[in-house]
mmCIF file with all atom_site columns, C-alpha atoms in Angstrom:
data_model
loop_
_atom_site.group_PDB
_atom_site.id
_atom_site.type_symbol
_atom_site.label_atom_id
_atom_site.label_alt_id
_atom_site.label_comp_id
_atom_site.label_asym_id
_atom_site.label_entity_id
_atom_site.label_seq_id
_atom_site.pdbx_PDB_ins_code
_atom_site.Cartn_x
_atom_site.Cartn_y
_atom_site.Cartn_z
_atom_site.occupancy
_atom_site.B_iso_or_equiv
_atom_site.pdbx_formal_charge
_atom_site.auth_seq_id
_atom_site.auth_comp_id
_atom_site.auth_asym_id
_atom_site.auth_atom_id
_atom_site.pdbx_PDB_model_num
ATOM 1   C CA . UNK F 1 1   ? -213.551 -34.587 -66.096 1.00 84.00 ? 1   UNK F CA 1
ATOM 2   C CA . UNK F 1 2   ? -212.204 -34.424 -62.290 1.00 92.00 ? 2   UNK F CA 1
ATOM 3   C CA . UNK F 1 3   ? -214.957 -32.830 -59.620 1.00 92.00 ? 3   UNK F CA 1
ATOM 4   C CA . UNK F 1 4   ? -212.237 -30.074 -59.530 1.00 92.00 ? 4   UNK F CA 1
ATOM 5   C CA . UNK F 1 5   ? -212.210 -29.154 -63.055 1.00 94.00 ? 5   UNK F CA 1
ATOM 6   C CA . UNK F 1 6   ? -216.078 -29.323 -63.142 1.00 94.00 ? 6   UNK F CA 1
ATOM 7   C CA . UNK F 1 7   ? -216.111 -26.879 -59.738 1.00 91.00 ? 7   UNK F CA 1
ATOM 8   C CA . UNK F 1 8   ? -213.348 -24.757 -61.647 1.00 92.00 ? 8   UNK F CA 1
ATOM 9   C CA . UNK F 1 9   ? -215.239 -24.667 -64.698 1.00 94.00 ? 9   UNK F CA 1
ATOM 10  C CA . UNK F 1 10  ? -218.498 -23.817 -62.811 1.00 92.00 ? 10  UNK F CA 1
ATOM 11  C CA . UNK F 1 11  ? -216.981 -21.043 -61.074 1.00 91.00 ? 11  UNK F CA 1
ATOM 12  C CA . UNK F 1 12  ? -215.493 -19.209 -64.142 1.00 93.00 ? 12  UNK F CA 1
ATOM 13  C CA . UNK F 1 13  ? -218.740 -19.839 -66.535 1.00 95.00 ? 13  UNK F CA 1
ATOM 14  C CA . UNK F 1 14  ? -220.921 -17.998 -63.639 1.00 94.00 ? 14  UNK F CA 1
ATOM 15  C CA . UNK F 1 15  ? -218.183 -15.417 -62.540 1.00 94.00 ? 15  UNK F CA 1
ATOM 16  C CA . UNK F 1 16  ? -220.407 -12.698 -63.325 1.00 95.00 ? 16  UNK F CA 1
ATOM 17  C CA . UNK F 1 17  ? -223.389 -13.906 -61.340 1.00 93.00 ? 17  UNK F CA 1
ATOM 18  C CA . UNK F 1 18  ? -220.889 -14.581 -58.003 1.00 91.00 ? 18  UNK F CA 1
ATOM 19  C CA . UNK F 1 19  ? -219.873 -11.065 -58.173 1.00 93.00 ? 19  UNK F CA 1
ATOM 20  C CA . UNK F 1 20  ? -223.236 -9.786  -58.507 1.00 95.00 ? 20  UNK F CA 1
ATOM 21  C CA . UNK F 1 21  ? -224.237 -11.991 -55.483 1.00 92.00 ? 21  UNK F CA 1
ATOM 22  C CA . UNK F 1 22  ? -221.310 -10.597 -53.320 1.00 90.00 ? 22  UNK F CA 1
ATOM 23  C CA . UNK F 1 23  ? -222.036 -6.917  -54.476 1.00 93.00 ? 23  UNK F CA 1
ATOM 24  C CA . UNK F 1 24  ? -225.606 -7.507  -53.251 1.00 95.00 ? 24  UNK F CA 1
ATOM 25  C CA . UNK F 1 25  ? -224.861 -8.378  -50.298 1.00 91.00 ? 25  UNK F CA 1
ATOM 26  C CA . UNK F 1 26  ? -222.265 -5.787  -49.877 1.00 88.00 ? 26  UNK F CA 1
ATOM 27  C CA . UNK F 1 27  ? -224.679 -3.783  -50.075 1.00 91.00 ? 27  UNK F CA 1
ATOM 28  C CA . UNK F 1 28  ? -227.259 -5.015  -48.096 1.00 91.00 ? 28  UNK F CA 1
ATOM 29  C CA . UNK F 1 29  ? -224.469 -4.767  -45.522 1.00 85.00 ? 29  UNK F CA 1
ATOM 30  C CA . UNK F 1 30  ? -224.217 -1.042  -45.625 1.00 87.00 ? 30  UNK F CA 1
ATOM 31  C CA . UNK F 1 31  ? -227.836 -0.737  -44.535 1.00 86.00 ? 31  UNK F CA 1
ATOM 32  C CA . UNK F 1 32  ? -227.088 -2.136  -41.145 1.00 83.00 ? 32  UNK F CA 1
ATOM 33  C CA . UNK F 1 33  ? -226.594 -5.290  -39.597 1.00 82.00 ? 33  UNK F CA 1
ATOM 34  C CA . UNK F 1 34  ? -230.530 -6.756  -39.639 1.00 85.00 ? 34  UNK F CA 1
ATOM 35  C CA . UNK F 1 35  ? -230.522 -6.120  -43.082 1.00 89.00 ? 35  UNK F CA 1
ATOM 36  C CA . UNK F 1 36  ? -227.780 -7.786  -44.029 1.00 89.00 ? 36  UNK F CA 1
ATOM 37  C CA . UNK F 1 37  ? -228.818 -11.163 -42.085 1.00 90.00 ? 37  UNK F CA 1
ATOM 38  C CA . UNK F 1 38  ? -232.034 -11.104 -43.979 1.00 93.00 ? 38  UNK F CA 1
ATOM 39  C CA . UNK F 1 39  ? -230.366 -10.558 -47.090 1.00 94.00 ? 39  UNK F CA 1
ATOM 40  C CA . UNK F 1 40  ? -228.483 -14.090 -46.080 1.00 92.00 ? 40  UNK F CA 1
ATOM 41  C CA . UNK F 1 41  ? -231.643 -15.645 -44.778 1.00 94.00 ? 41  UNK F CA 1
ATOM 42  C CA . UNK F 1 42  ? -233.027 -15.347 -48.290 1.00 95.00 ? 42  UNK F CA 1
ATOM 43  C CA . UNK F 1 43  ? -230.021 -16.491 -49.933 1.00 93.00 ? 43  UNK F CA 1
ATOM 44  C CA . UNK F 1 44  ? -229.950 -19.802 -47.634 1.00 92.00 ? 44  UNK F CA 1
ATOM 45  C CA . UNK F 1 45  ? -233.610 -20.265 -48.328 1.00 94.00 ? 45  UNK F CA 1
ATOM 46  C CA . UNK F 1 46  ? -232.943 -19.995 -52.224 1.00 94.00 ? 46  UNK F CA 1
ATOM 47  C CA . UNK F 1 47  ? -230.768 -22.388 -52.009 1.00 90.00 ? 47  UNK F CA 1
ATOM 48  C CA . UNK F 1 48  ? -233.324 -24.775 -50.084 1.00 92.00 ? 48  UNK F CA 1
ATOM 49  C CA . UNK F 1 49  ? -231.792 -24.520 -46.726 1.00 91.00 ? 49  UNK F CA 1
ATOM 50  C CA . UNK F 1 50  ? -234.263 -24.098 -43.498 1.00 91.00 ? 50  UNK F CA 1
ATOM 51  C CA . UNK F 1 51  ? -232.803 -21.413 -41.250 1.00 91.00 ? 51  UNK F CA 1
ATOM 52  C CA . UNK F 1 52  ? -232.823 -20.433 -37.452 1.00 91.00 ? 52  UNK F CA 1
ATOM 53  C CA . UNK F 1 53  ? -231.870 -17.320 -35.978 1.00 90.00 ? 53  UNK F CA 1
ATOM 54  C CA . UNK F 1 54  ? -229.806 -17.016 -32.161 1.00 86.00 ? 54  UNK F CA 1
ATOM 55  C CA . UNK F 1 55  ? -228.345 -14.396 -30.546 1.00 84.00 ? 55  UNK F CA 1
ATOM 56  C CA . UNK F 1 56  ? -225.423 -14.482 -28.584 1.00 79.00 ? 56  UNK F CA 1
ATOM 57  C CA . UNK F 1 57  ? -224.782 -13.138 -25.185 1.00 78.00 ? 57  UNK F CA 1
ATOM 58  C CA . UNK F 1 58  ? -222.226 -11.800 -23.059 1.00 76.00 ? 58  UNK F CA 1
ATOM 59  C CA . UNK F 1 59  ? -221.960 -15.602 -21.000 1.00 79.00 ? 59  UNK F CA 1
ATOM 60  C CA . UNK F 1 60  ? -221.910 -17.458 -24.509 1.00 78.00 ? 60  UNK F CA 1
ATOM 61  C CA . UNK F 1 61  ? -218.557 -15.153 -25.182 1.00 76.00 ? 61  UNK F CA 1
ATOM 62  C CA . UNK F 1 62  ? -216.863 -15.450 -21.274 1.00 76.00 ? 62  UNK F CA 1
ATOM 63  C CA . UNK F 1 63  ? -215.084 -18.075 -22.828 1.00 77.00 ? 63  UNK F CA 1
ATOM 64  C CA . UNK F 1 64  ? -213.699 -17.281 -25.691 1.00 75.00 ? 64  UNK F CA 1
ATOM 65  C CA . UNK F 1 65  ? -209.871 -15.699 -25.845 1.00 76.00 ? 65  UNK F CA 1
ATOM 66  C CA . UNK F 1 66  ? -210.789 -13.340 -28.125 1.00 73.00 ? 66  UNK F CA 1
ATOM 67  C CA . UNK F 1 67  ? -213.287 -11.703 -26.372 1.00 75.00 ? 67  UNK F CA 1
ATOM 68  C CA . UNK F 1 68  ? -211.804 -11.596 -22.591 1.00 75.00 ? 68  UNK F CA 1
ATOM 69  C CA . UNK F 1 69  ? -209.838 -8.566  -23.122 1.00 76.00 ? 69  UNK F CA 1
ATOM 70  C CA . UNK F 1 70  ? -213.285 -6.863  -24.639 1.00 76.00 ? 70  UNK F CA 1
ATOM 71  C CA . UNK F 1 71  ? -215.303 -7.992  -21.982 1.00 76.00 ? 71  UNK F CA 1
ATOM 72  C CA . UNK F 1 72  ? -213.478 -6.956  -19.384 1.00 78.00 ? 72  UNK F CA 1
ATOM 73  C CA . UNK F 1 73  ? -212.304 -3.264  -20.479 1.00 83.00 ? 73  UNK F CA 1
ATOM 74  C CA . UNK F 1 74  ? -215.193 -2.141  -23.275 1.00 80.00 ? 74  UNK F CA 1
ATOM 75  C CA . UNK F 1 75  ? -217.895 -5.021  -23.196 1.00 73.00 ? 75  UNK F CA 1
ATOM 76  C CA . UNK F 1 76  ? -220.505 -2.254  -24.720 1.00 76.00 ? 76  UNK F CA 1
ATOM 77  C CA . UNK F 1 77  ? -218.236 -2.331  -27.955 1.00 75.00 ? 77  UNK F CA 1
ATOM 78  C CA . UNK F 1 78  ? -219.621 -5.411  -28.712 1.00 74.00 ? 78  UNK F CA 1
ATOM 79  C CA . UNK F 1 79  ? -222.890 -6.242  -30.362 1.00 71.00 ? 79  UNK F CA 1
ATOM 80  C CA . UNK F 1 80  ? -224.903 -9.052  -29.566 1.00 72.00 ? 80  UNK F CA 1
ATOM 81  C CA . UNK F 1 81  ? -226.755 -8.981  -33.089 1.00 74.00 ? 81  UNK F CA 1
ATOM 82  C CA . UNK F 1 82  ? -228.761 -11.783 -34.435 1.00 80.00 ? 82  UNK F CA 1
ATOM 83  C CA . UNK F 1 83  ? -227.482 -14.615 -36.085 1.00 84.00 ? 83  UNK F CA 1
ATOM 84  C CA . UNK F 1 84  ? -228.725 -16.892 -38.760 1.00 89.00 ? 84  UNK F CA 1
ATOM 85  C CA . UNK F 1 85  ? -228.152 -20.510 -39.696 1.00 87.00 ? 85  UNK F CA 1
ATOM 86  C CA . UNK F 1 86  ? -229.413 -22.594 -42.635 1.00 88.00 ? 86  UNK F CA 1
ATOM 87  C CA . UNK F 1 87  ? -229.591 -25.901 -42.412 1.00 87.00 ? 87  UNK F CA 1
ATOM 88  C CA . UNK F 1 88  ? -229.441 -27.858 -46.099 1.00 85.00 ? 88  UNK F CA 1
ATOM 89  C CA . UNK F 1 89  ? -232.180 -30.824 -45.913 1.00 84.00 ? 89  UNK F CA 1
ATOM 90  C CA . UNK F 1 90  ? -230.431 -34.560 -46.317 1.00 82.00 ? 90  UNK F CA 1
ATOM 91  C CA . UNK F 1 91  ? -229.787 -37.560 -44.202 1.00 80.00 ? 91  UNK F CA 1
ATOM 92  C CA . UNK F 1 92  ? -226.142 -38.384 -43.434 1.00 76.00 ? 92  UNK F CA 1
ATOM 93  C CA . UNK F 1 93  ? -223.548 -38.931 -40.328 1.00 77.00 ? 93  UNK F CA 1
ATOM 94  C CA . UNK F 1 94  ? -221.208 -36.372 -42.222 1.00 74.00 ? 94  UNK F CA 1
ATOM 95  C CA . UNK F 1 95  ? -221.043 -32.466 -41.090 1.00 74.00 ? 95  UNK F CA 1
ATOM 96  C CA . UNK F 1 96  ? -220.015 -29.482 -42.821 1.00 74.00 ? 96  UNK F CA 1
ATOM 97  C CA . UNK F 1 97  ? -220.012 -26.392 -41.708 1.00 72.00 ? 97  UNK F CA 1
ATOM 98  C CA . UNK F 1 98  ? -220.065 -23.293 -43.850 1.00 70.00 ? 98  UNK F CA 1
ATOM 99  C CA . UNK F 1 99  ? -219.775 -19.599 -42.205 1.00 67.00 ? 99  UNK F CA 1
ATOM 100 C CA . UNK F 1 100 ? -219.450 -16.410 -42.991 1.00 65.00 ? 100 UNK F CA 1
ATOM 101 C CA . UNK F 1 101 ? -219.272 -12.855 -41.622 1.00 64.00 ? 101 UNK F CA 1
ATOM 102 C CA . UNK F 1 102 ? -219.537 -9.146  -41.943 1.00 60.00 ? 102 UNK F CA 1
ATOM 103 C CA . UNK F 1 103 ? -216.861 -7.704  -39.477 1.00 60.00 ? 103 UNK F CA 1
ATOM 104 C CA . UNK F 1 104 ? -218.011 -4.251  -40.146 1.00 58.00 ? 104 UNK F CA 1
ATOM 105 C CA . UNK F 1 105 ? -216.890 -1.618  -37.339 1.00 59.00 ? 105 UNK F CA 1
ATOM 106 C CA . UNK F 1 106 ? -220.136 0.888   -36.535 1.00 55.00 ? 106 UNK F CA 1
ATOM 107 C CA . UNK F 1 107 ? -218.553 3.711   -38.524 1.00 58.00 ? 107 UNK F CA 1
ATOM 108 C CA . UNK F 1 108 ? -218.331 1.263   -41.481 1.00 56.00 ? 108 UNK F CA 1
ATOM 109 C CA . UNK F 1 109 ? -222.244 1.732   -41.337 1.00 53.00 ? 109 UNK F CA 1
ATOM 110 C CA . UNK F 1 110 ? -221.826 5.776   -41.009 1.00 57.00 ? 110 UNK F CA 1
ATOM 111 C CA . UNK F 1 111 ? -219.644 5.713   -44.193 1.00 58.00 ? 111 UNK F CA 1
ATOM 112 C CA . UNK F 1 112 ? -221.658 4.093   -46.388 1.00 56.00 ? 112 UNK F CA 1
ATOM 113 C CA . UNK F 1 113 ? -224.834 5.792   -45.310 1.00 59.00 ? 113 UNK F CA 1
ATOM 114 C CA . UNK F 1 114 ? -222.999 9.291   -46.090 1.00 60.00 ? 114 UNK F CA 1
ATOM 115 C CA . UNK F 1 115 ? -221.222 8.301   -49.020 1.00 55.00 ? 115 UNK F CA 1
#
């Protein structure tokens, strides 16, 4: 059996249990944004990873296209909310990186606390 076919497999045998994990933290999201990075620093350390947290601030975002047009007409529209990265344990030259987000606007937040 190909890695692929075992992933595949994998995937579909535990299909309940992945949806369960991305309703949690659906909801953890609704709560606010703390929440919901705690929510992923206890998945990461489930799954054995060590994890830091960073915030980012207005210099680290100067930079970045996709920000200069925010910056510069409605920088207090953006939130400088903490971050978290795991870190799996292992020795090797290789690097993956594996991300994920919750672009949630503010009244996402209201919505879900009044619905």
């Amino acid at each position: 059996m190909s890695i692929r076919t075992e992933i595949r497999q994998q995937v579909f045998e535990n299909a309940d249990r992945h949806t369960e994990l991305l309703r949690a933290g659906l909801e953890a999201s609704f709560e606010d944004v703390h929440t919901f990075q705690e929510w992923v620093t206890e998945r990461l350390n489930l799954l054995g990873a060590t994890t830091d947290r960073f915030t980012l601030s207005r210099s680290d975002l100067k930079d970045q296209p996709a920000f200069t047009e925010q910056l510069d007409t409605d920088p207090k529209s953006i939130r400088f909310g903490t971050n978290v990265v795991g870190q799996l344990p292992g020795n090797t030259d290789a690097t993956t990186v594996l991300f994920a987000h919750a672009d949630k606007a503010p009244v996402s937040y209201r919505q879900a606390a009044s619905g």
